[in-house]
XYZ file of C-alpha atoms in Angstrom:
692
model
C 137.714 122.621 110.161
C 136.523 121.008 106.941
C 134.271 118.005 107.626
C 135.377 114.652 106.281
C 133.321 111.757 105.016
C 133.097 108.963 107.575
C 131.280 105.664 107.789
C 128.823 107.224 110.251
C 127.780 109.811 107.656
C 127.404 107.159 104.949
C 125.233 104.961 107.179
C 123.160 107.981 108.203
C 122.599 108.884 104.533
C 121.409 105.337 103.770
C 118.775 105.806 106.470
C 117.865 109.436 105.700
C 119.780 111.994 103.568
C 118.532 114.830 105.757
C 120.016 113.189 108.846
C 123.437 112.972 107.173
C 123.200 116.634 106.151
C 122.333 117.767 109.695
C 125.119 115.656 111.196
C 127.630 117.110 108.727
C 126.453 120.636 109.545
C 126.855 119.950 113.277
C 123.218 120.724 114.101
C 122.473 120.295 117.802
C 120.261 117.391 118.829
C 119.045 115.870 122.109
C 120.825 112.596 121.389
C 119.831 109.246 119.898
C 117.079 106.987 121.124
C 117.901 104.809 124.116
C 117.685 101.702 121.936
C 120.497 103.093 119.754
C 122.611 103.687 122.864
C 122.008 100.114 123.970
C 123.109 98.685 120.623
C 126.222 100.897 120.687
C 127.138 99.611 124.158
C 126.549 96.040 123.027
C 128.694 96.685 119.965
C 131.579 97.933 122.132
C 131.359 94.895 124.409
C 131.099 92.565 121.427
C 134.161 94.164 119.819
C 136.262 93.568 122.926
C 134.969 90.003 123.270
C 135.823 89.227 119.639
C 139.290 90.714 120.067
C 139.847 88.558 123.137
C 138.764 85.471 121.196
C 141.198 86.249 118.385
C 144.022 86.873 120.833
C 143.307 83.624 122.671
C 143.272 81.733 119.373
C 146.631 83.265 118.427
C 145.276 84.953 115.270
C 145.774 88.516 116.517
C 149.316 89.781 116.928
C 150.140 92.924 118.910
C 150.933 95.799 116.561
C 151.552 99.054 118.466
C 151.370 102.332 116.568
C 150.052 102.769 113.032
C 149.055 99.491 111.409
C 151.318 98.411 108.559
C 149.183 96.776 105.887
C 152.197 95.706 103.815
C 153.584 93.589 106.678
C 151.024 90.890 105.923
C 149.719 90.240 109.433
C 146.872 87.762 109.657
C 144.423 90.108 111.436
C 144.721 93.848 112.080
C 142.644 95.594 114.718
C 141.281 99.167 114.859
C 142.759 100.372 111.563
C 142.297 103.973 110.399
C 142.128 104.331 106.588
C 142.281 107.705 104.801
C 142.372 108.468 101.076
C 140.891 110.997 98.626
C 138.980 113.108 101.171
C 137.334 110.050 102.712
C 138.246 108.053 105.773
C 137.023 104.983 107.595
C 137.857 103.126 110.781
C 137.794 99.340 110.473
C 137.322 97.233 113.577
C 139.341 94.412 112.041
C 141.084 93.652 108.751
C 141.442 90.017 107.748
C 144.124 88.920 105.289
C 143.248 87.307 101.960
C 145.582 85.457 99.609
C 144.797 87.759 96.696
C 147.477 90.040 95.200
C 147.191 93.819 95.511
C 149.420 96.867 95.710
C 150.410 95.677 99.191
C 152.061 92.564 97.751
C 150.857 89.023 97.396
C 148.080 89.595 99.866
C 145.141 91.912 100.425
C 142.602 92.543 103.181
C 138.838 92.491 103.620
C 136.985 94.555 106.246
C 135.336 93.183 109.388
C 132.872 95.173 111.447
C 131.428 94.368 114.867
C 127.766 95.214 115.546
C 125.572 95.093 118.638
C 122.693 93.007 117.271
C 122.122 89.386 116.345
C 121.009 90.237 112.827
C 122.620 92.845 110.523
C 120.603 95.712 109.090
C 120.807 97.258 105.643
C 122.568 100.408 106.903
C 125.232 98.289 108.612
C 125.865 96.457 105.335
C 126.197 99.810 103.539
C 128.674 100.947 106.211
C 130.703 97.775 105.673
C 130.678 98.372 101.903
C 131.953 101.928 102.492
C 134.861 100.552 104.523
C 135.532 98.138 101.689
C 135.553 101.049 99.215
C 138.123 103.014 101.229
C 140.215 99.876 101.788
C 140.102 99.146 98.061
C 141.529 102.587 97.262
C 144.345 102.050 99.777
C 145.368 98.576 98.636
C 144.429 98.973 94.949
C 141.915 96.128 95.021
C 138.254 96.265 96.056
C 137.426 93.425 98.444
C 134.698 91.204 97.062
C 133.205 90.536 100.484
C 133.322 91.542 104.129
C 132.242 90.185 107.491
C 129.832 91.482 110.125
C 130.464 90.090 113.607
C 127.038 89.847 115.291
C 126.268 89.136 118.940
C 126.928 85.605 120.065
C 130.043 85.497 117.832
C 127.883 84.991 114.768
C 129.728 85.827 111.547
C 127.644 87.157 108.653
C 129.417 87.140 105.296
C 128.343 90.047 103.077
C 129.002 90.301 99.340
C 130.107 93.872 98.676
C 130.383 93.932 94.875
C 126.707 94.775 94.414
C 126.760 97.539 97.036
C 129.683 99.635 95.807
C 127.482 101.371 93.242
C 125.127 102.741 95.915
C 128.023 103.681 98.192
C 129.763 105.640 95.423
C 126.594 107.662 94.821
C 126.350 108.477 98.526
C 130.014 109.518 98.671
C 129.563 111.741 95.618
C 126.639 113.563 97.244
C 128.526 113.994 100.529
C 131.522 115.423 98.639
C 129.197 117.916 96.949
C 127.908 119.074 100.343
C 131.475 119.494 101.614
C 132.500 121.586 98.596
C 129.337 123.707 98.818
C 128.901 124.571 102.507
C 125.890 126.770 101.771
C 123.976 124.081 99.887
C 120.314 123.675 100.733
C 119.386 120.744 102.919
C 117.646 117.737 101.337
C 113.843 117.830 101.318
C 112.112 116.773 104.517
C 110.885 113.181 104.385
C 109.687 111.314 107.456
C 110.312 107.558 107.332
C 110.524 104.449 109.521
C 113.914 105.480 110.898
C 112.492 108.613 112.536
C 111.586 107.044 115.940
C 115.273 106.310 116.643
C 116.722 109.441 114.987
C 118.180 112.233 117.171
C 116.441 114.862 114.998
C 112.999 113.215 115.230
C 111.326 116.049 117.187
C 112.824 118.822 115.035
C 111.793 117.199 111.764
C 108.312 116.343 113.062
C 107.662 119.923 114.148
C 108.832 121.243 110.784
C 106.727 118.679 108.910
C 103.605 119.608 110.895
C 104.280 123.301 110.323
C 104.419 122.910 106.531
C 101.803 120.107 106.441
C 104.347 117.860 104.733
C 103.119 114.931 102.643
C 105.413 112.521 104.486
C 103.275 112.939 107.591
C 101.121 110.223 106.044
C 102.580 106.908 107.138
C 102.463 105.161 103.741
C 103.892 108.038 101.724
C 107.067 107.022 99.859
C 109.740 109.224 98.208
C 108.588 108.082 94.760
C 104.963 109.029 95.485
C 106.049 112.369 96.941
C 107.919 113.258 93.755
C 104.895 112.193 91.712
C 102.562 114.474 93.670
C 105.050 117.353 93.754
C 105.379 117.207 89.967
C 101.618 117.855 89.915
C 101.969 120.810 92.292
C 100.767 118.931 95.399
C 102.985 119.720 98.400
C 100.723 119.466 101.465
C 98.309 116.959 102.950
C 95.493 119.462 102.579
C 96.177 119.864 98.875
C 96.323 116.088 98.506
C 92.884 115.721 100.072
C 91.303 117.623 97.167
C 92.554 115.029 94.662
C 90.259 112.269 95.839
C 87.564 111.184 93.422
C 85.247 108.227 94.081
C 85.999 105.299 91.809
C 83.248 103.831 89.685
C 81.956 100.384 90.553
C 83.138 97.886 87.996
C 81.828 94.373 87.584
C 85.208 92.802 87.057
C 87.431 90.331 88.825
C 88.112 91.259 92.433
C 91.090 93.557 92.598
C 93.602 93.636 95.455
C 92.832 96.116 98.212
C 94.711 99.386 97.774
C 95.268 102.107 100.352
C 94.290 105.556 99.053
C 96.469 108.348 100.377
C 94.086 110.910 98.894
C 91.172 109.485 100.869
C 93.263 109.337 104.025
C 94.135 113.021 103.583
C 90.444 113.808 103.005
C 89.539 112.044 106.253
C 92.080 114.175 108.120
C 90.855 117.417 106.560
C 87.164 116.758 107.158
C 87.696 114.933 110.490
C 85.426 112.119 109.313
C 85.665 108.355 109.044
C 85.370 107.219 105.420
C 84.137 103.720 104.647
C 85.180 101.914 101.498
C 83.640 98.610 102.593
C 81.875 97.831 105.843
C 83.890 95.447 108.037
C 82.956 91.792 108.386
C 84.286 90.440 111.675
C 83.252 87.084 113.169
C 81.511 87.146 116.524
C 81.015 84.650 119.321
C 79.895 84.368 122.932
C 83.581 84.267 123.901
C 86.123 86.506 122.151
C 89.880 86.472 122.608
C 92.245 89.411 122.050
C 95.914 88.604 121.680
C 99.169 90.550 121.665
C 102.709 89.100 121.551
C 105.979 90.741 122.525
C 109.342 89.511 121.320
C 112.831 90.463 120.193
C 112.793 90.307 116.362
C 116.565 90.590 116.229
C 116.912 87.243 118.073
C 113.700 85.697 116.698
C 112.551 85.079 120.278
C 109.230 85.665 122.059
C 109.000 86.363 125.783
C 105.458 87.612 126.495
C 101.956 86.796 125.296
C 98.917 88.673 126.567
C 95.438 87.175 126.217
C 92.275 89.141 126.977
C 89.266 86.811 127.404
C 85.992 88.687 126.917
C 82.675 86.934 127.686
C 79.316 88.029 129.069
C 80.505 91.631 129.207
C 83.394 90.756 131.540
C 87.102 90.733 130.702
C 89.856 88.522 132.112
C 93.487 89.194 131.254
C 96.133 86.456 131.260
C 99.887 86.902 130.840
C 102.349 84.250 129.678
C 105.910 85.311 130.511
C 109.328 83.753 130.115
C 112.601 84.960 131.597
C 114.810 83.651 128.804
C 114.831 81.618 125.600
C 114.857 78.365 127.554
C 111.362 79.067 128.884
C 109.863 79.946 125.502
C 108.568 76.399 124.979
C 106.719 76.420 128.310
C 105.220 79.831 127.547
C 103.988 78.656 124.145
C 102.571 75.448 125.585
C 100.607 77.329 128.260
C 99.247 79.790 125.695
C 98.232 77.020 123.284
C 96.413 75.116 126.053
C 94.508 78.224 127.094
C 93.450 78.963 123.502
C 92.393 75.328 123.066
C 90.013 75.755 126.001
C 87.910 78.064 123.764
C 87.840 76.155 120.458
C 85.089 78.248 118.846
C 86.250 81.689 119.978
C 87.879 83.972 117.371
C 91.361 85.219 118.290
C 91.743 88.888 117.348
C 95.125 90.527 116.850
C 96.437 93.585 114.993
C 99.100 93.226 112.311
C 101.038 90.293 110.859
C 103.472 89.913 113.767
C 101.266 87.509 115.736
C 100.514 85.341 112.699
C 104.203 84.965 111.877
C 104.978 84.259 115.529
C 102.345 81.522 115.737
C 103.710 79.874 112.611
C 107.283 80.040 113.922
C 106.449 78.742 117.419
C 104.210 75.953 116.121
C 106.954 74.791 113.777
C 109.634 75.174 116.439
C 107.856 73.161 119.139
C 105.409 71.036 117.127
C 102.324 72.179 119.006
C 99.405 74.453 118.171
C 99.604 74.179 114.381
C 95.830 74.600 114.046
C 95.774 77.845 116.036
C 96.945 79.910 113.065
C 93.609 79.279 111.304
C 91.697 80.887 114.188
C 93.596 84.171 114.069
C 91.634 87.218 112.865
C 93.829 90.105 111.748
C 91.859 93.269 112.530
C 94.300 95.335 110.458
C 92.955 93.624 107.316
C 89.520 95.125 108.071
C 91.044 98.605 108.297
C 93.653 98.708 105.527
C 92.049 100.109 102.382
C 88.569 99.617 103.880
C 88.155 102.121 106.733
C 89.898 105.505 106.754
C 90.137 107.125 110.167
C 91.206 110.793 110.454
C 94.723 109.834 111.565
C 98.089 109.850 109.810
C 98.877 106.205 110.422
C 97.009 102.925 110.722
C 99.221 101.770 113.585
C 97.512 100.408 116.688
C 98.777 103.348 118.764
C 97.341 105.965 116.392
C 93.963 104.263 115.991
C 93.761 103.359 119.680
C 94.401 106.917 120.858
C 91.824 108.213 118.369
C 89.225 105.796 119.770
C 90.046 106.589 123.401
C 92.619 103.949 124.348
C 95.397 105.060 126.678
C 98.875 103.841 127.558
C 100.408 104.492 130.959
C 103.860 105.163 129.518
C 103.708 108.199 127.173
C 106.620 106.842 125.097
C 104.993 103.413 124.678
C 105.920 101.804 121.364
C 107.340 98.601 119.981
C 110.833 100.127 119.946
C 110.522 101.202 123.580
C 109.417 97.703 124.584
C 112.818 96.419 123.393
C 114.455 98.932 125.731
C 112.343 97.754 128.673
C 113.158 94.118 127.923
C 116.889 94.873 127.763
C 116.716 96.736 131.086
C 115.004 93.771 132.714
C 117.526 91.279 131.321
C 120.400 93.454 132.543
C 119.040 94.283 136.021
C 116.249 91.740 136.753
C 114.327 94.717 138.164
C 110.657 93.823 138.699
C 109.625 97.373 137.756
C 110.645 96.830 134.123
C 108.749 93.549 134.009
C 105.596 95.192 135.341
C 105.980 97.951 132.766
C 106.038 95.344 129.981
C 103.064 93.447 131.382
C 101.034 96.640 131.647
C 102.036 97.714 128.142
C 101.001 94.314 126.766
C 97.641 94.495 128.587
C 96.955 97.975 127.206
C 97.695 96.757 123.665
C 95.096 93.996 124.079
C 92.571 96.544 125.349
C 93.260 98.740 122.320
C 92.542 95.789 119.981
C 89.279 95.078 121.824
C 88.255 98.734 121.606
C 88.981 98.813 117.863
C 86.983 95.623 117.205
C 84.027 96.987 119.150
C 84.155 100.285 117.266
C 84.203 98.490 113.897
C 81.073 96.575 114.866
C 79.284 99.747 115.921
C 80.447 101.417 112.724
C 78.827 98.724 110.606
C 75.479 99.252 112.334
C 75.451 103.071 112.472
C 77.357 104.087 109.332
C 74.176 105.182 107.544
C 73.059 107.555 110.308
C 76.284 108.672 111.985
C 77.193 112.244 110.852
C 80.927 111.689 111.462
C 80.947 108.714 109.069
C 80.718 108.919 105.287
C 80.995 106.506 102.382
C 83.916 106.838 99.994
C 82.108 105.679 96.828
C 78.676 107.221 97.458
C 78.914 110.240 99.788
C 75.834 111.001 101.828
C 73.436 113.640 100.530
C 72.798 115.760 103.586
C 70.068 118.407 103.598
C 67.724 120.110 106.069
C 63.999 119.331 106.194
C 63.303 122.553 104.311
C 65.813 121.578 101.644
C 64.338 118.103 101.310
C 60.863 119.592 100.861
C 62.172 121.950 98.171
C 63.742 119.015 96.339
C 60.483 117.042 96.473
C 58.493 119.971 95.051
C 61.011 120.524 92.283
C 60.912 116.841 91.344
C 57.092 117.012 91.252
C 57.245 120.030 88.883
C 59.653 118.194 86.596
C 57.430 115.119 86.478
C 54.352 117.213 85.632
C 56.227 119.035 82.901
C 57.371 115.720 81.478
C 53.869 114.308 81.481
C 52.469 117.481 79.913
C 54.872 117.292 77.013
C 56.487 120.719 77.568
C 59.699 119.599 75.968
C 60.842 123.086 74.972
C 60.797 124.384 78.503
C 61.802 121.343 80.583
C 63.787 118.307 79.581
C 64.433 115.249 81.685
C 66.901 112.428 81.245
C 65.629 108.937 80.764
C 65.283 107.219 84.109
C 64.526 110.363 86.151
C 60.833 109.538 86.390
C 59.642 107.208 89.055
C 59.447 103.571 88.151
C 61.982 103.840 85.304
C 65.474 102.478 85.610
C 68.262 104.601 84.206
C 69.903 102.784 81.271
C 73.441 101.718 82.019
C 76.086 103.095 79.748
C 78.772 100.623 78.803
C 82.375 101.613 79.341
C 84.939 101.671 76.569
C 84.954 102.634 72.924
C 81.982 102.025 70.601
C 81.537 98.603 69.063
C 83.737 98.096 66.002
C 86.353 100.621 67.122
C 89.787 99.482 65.970
C 92.305 99.291 68.813
C 96.000 99.514 67.984
C 99.163 98.710 69.926
C 102.505 99.921 68.570
C 105.680 97.888 69.000
C 108.883 99.921 69.245
C 111.643 98.488 66.981
C 114.276 96.608 68.970
C 117.072 97.132 66.433
C 118.277 100.519 65.205
C 120.079 101.396 61.967
C 121.836 104.279 63.637
C 122.613 105.290 67.218
C 123.183 108.919 68.183
C 124.724 109.837 71.545
C 123.281 113.085 72.911
C 124.694 115.386 75.582
C 123.279 115.176 79.111
C 121.748 118.041 81.049
C 124.340 119.962 83.067
C 122.493 122.445 85.304
C 119.539 121.938 87.618
C 116.537 123.920 86.277
C 115.614 124.807 89.865
C 118.890 126.665 90.376
C 120.637 124.072 92.572
C 123.872 124.017 90.584
C 125.586 121.251 88.639
C 123.948 117.880 88.127
C 125.553 114.501 88.815
C 125.625 112.081 85.891
C 124.232 108.607 86.449
C 126.634 106.458 84.469
C 124.529 103.329 84.906
C 121.194 104.664 83.664
C 120.960 105.276 79.909
C 117.894 107.090 78.589
C 116.800 106.006 75.113
C 114.377 107.233 72.459
C 113.681 105.377 69.185
C 112.458 107.289 66.112
C 111.261 105.694 62.858
C 111.958 107.917 59.854
C 112.499 107.901 56.067
C 115.677 108.625 54.107
C 115.111 110.163 50.666
C 117.574 109.250 47.912
C 117.800 110.034 44.183
C 115.935 106.833 43.359
C 113.316 106.801 46.099
C 113.151 106.474 49.865
C 113.743 103.821 52.510
C 112.904 103.298 56.154
C 115.478 103.895 58.879
C 115.371 103.518 62.660
C 117.366 106.008 64.737
C 118.020 105.558 68.453
C 118.948 108.586 70.543
C 120.597 107.730 73.838
C 122.242 109.675 76.626
C 122.939 109.685 80.338
C 120.370 110.820 82.870
C 121.461 113.516 85.332
C 120.476 113.740 88.987
C 120.425 116.748 91.284
C 122.072 115.883 94.633
C 120.097 118.643 96.357
C 116.491 118.222 95.260
C 116.791 114.612 94.050
C 115.309 115.402 90.634
C 116.251 113.186 87.676
C 116.498 114.847 84.258
C 116.754 113.376 80.769
C 119.091 114.812 78.129
C 117.600 117.985 76.532
C 117.428 116.338 73.103
C 115.254 113.509 74.399
C 113.041 115.976 76.248
C 112.468 117.923 73.023
C 111.516 114.733 71.199
C 108.809 114.132 73.788
C 106.387 111.377 72.806
C 107.297 111.387 69.120
C 107.629 108.002 67.440
C 108.082 109.097 63.793
C 110.541 111.547 62.308
C 109.985 114.698 60.250
C 110.626 113.053 56.861
C 108.104 110.289 57.564
C 105.423 112.848 58.516
C 106.214 114.904 55.410
C 105.774 111.826 53.210
C 102.383 111.085 54.771
C 101.307 114.731 54.368
C 102.309 114.573 50.684
C 100.091 111.522 50.188
C 97.137 113.392 51.602
C 97.616 116.957 50.298
C 99.039 116.287 46.817
C 97.813 112.792 45.930
C 94.516 113.233 47.816
C 94.613 109.704 49.237
C 92.152 108.838 52.022
C 93.618 108.341 55.496
C 92.733 104.658 55.476
C 94.575 104.146 52.170
C 97.629 106.041 53.492
C 97.800 103.624 56.426
C 97.553 100.641 54.068
C 100.264 102.023 51.742
C 102.573 102.612 54.702
C 102.118 99.016 55.861
C 102.698 97.696 52.321
C 105.790 99.781 51.454
C 107.618 100.100 54.774
C 106.076 97.471 57.038
C 104.938 100.167 59.484
C 101.454 99.773 60.888
C 99.394 102.913 61.449
C 95.992 103.445 62.938
C 93.481 105.645 61.155
C 94.213 108.643 63.363
C 97.988 108.703 62.771
C 97.914 110.422 59.328
C 95.538 113.019 60.763
C 98.004 113.713 63.571
C 100.860 113.917 61.056
C 98.995 116.584 59.080
C 98.316 118.554 62.266
C 101.995 118.372 63.306
C 103.214 119.503 59.897
C 100.739 122.387 59.869
C 102.015 123.544 63.250
C 105.638 123.107 62.136
C 105.230 125.223 58.989
C 102.920 127.851 60.498
C 105.814 130.331 61.092
C 107.015 129.771 57.508
C 103.531 130.475 56.168
C 103.301 133.669 58.198
C 106.726 134.821 56.976
C 105.813 134.162 53.327
C 102.552 136.054 53.727
C 104.367 139.063 55.165
C 106.893 138.969 52.324
C 104.063 138.894 49.752
C 102.256 141.802 51.395
C 105.423 143.902 51.328
C 105.756 143.372 47.563
C 102.111 144.178 46.697
C 100.359 147.575 46.846
C 96.662 147.302 47.728
C 94.393 149.993 46.135
C 90.793 150.113 47.430
C 88.316 148.983 44.757
C 91.059 147.710 42.461
C 92.955 144.508 42.050
C 96.341 144.097 43.640
C 98.949 146.126 41.733
C 102.634 145.149 41.774
C 104.949 147.905 42.988
C 107.570 149.197 40.552
C 110.836 147.394 40.904
C 109.429 145.017 43.442
C 109.280 141.783 41.466
C 106.231 142.405 39.284
C 106.519 138.942 37.841
C 105.254 137.536 41.134
C 101.608 137.775 40.055
C 101.957 137.016 36.331
């Protein structure tokens, strides 16, 4: 049976193309994450509740059998739409007073979801339903509606999402027509924890040492590295080079994937900057748990550490009504230690404090006391782990969690179980998980403090900018003797045998070399002309150079290349600007984007052949200096050139006419007979006038 394109496949592709491919191929999987099952159950219950509300309000009329869109009913329920190899099931269709092929009315799609806040993939799924509905009724709906939990209606504008949906549908159609097509490249992302193929993809990624194992690796960065021939984390680790210290304005902190890969390969901790964390006789470690979908918080854990002893406090609420009491109790406890720093990991706690303080008007000053430990790790300390998450760092440092599947996503499952069953076991699981998170933060803070004190002597720690010079005692002694020999040779004046750089002798400071070009060097910035005298449309690339078949044209992305050239006439020459433009092509299999062949051949050229020939004529025939050629070009054509441009023109023309020169030389040699000891003698009947 030939697979068909459904809304489930489109939503899966928006999350991960590989997931959509595996679902289409029918690859076996252990099933989705429990959180996904919960949202599906909530979606089913919400769909029935919304249908009951519509029926009670008299907006939904019973329509047994296949829904008739031309009848003009106010609301249609559970409608199956099929057209042009694609199909979609709409939970509800709501009538609009806009004409279409159905008559004086049309419909817009409504979809019911199992969360309080819609996600991007759910919006893409709604846009896909709108696309199929538009093909059926001859009019694309401008908007649609997502019915969230609590009967919240979220209006979604679909016009800006049809472009992305059409690209997804085109790729899925290609996979259907080519059953043996290769699967999309493996790329781990944030959707993996809830994906049914998470274990299979992770095992494959670890087997091939995939770049996406690094948490902050993006598809764009992967393509950049792969274009350089870097396909594994181990290969990436060899790209790291220490950056030079520059006395400039402070730049934003940047995470180096190369350094992270190096830390994994060498199993060392690399320090970019030593951490600076405030200390006090009393230190507080905080972790909050909430439901981001509902913007609610139900648990706050506070670990009070003083005099080497720890005391853990939990602030719990059963529902949203008790959130104010929970926040008030937490704020009072924090106020009891006014000088103690409050450590947390990540931005979640800071955002929560701001939201709760604004919501209840209490504890507004507590936000200033928060110390985000993640800021002391990101771009500053590189542990030999793939991710800077609290779970990864905590397990590396020795922290443990009772539940092996402990994670933020799993905590939502535990909270839902408790709300549904009121089972004390689920509550205790959450309290223990929250306590263990606080302990992990405390362990990380303590390790960062020890790291600052022992970084110079700890063998498992190295500095990113100035790696340690490790040597044995014998090696150190050899280095000292060699330095002594060099100093004696320098003092003795044996310049021919030994030379030393300035600053190598003791007591002398090595002169600092300034960066940049020499003083007086003329910098030049070229401005590409915005208007063209002539536009040439070039053909796009048709086949993937990697052998993946036909390419898909991207009708919305136009590649352009502007060339400045000269046009020679009977009376002189004039400047002209030519713009070459064509469509980019994309490979649905490997994801590569390719420019038209004509633009690829032009490369980085800015000037045309005639312009270069004119400049070469000025130099070769008229013997003008390069500086004068640049001035003449500016005076005659209004084109600014730097001093190196005419030199480059001459080099390009020499390379262009090199085959012609070789062919002429061969033709001359064929017409001339060389006699040893005599001048060249023309052959009879071979154009003797050539050497007259």
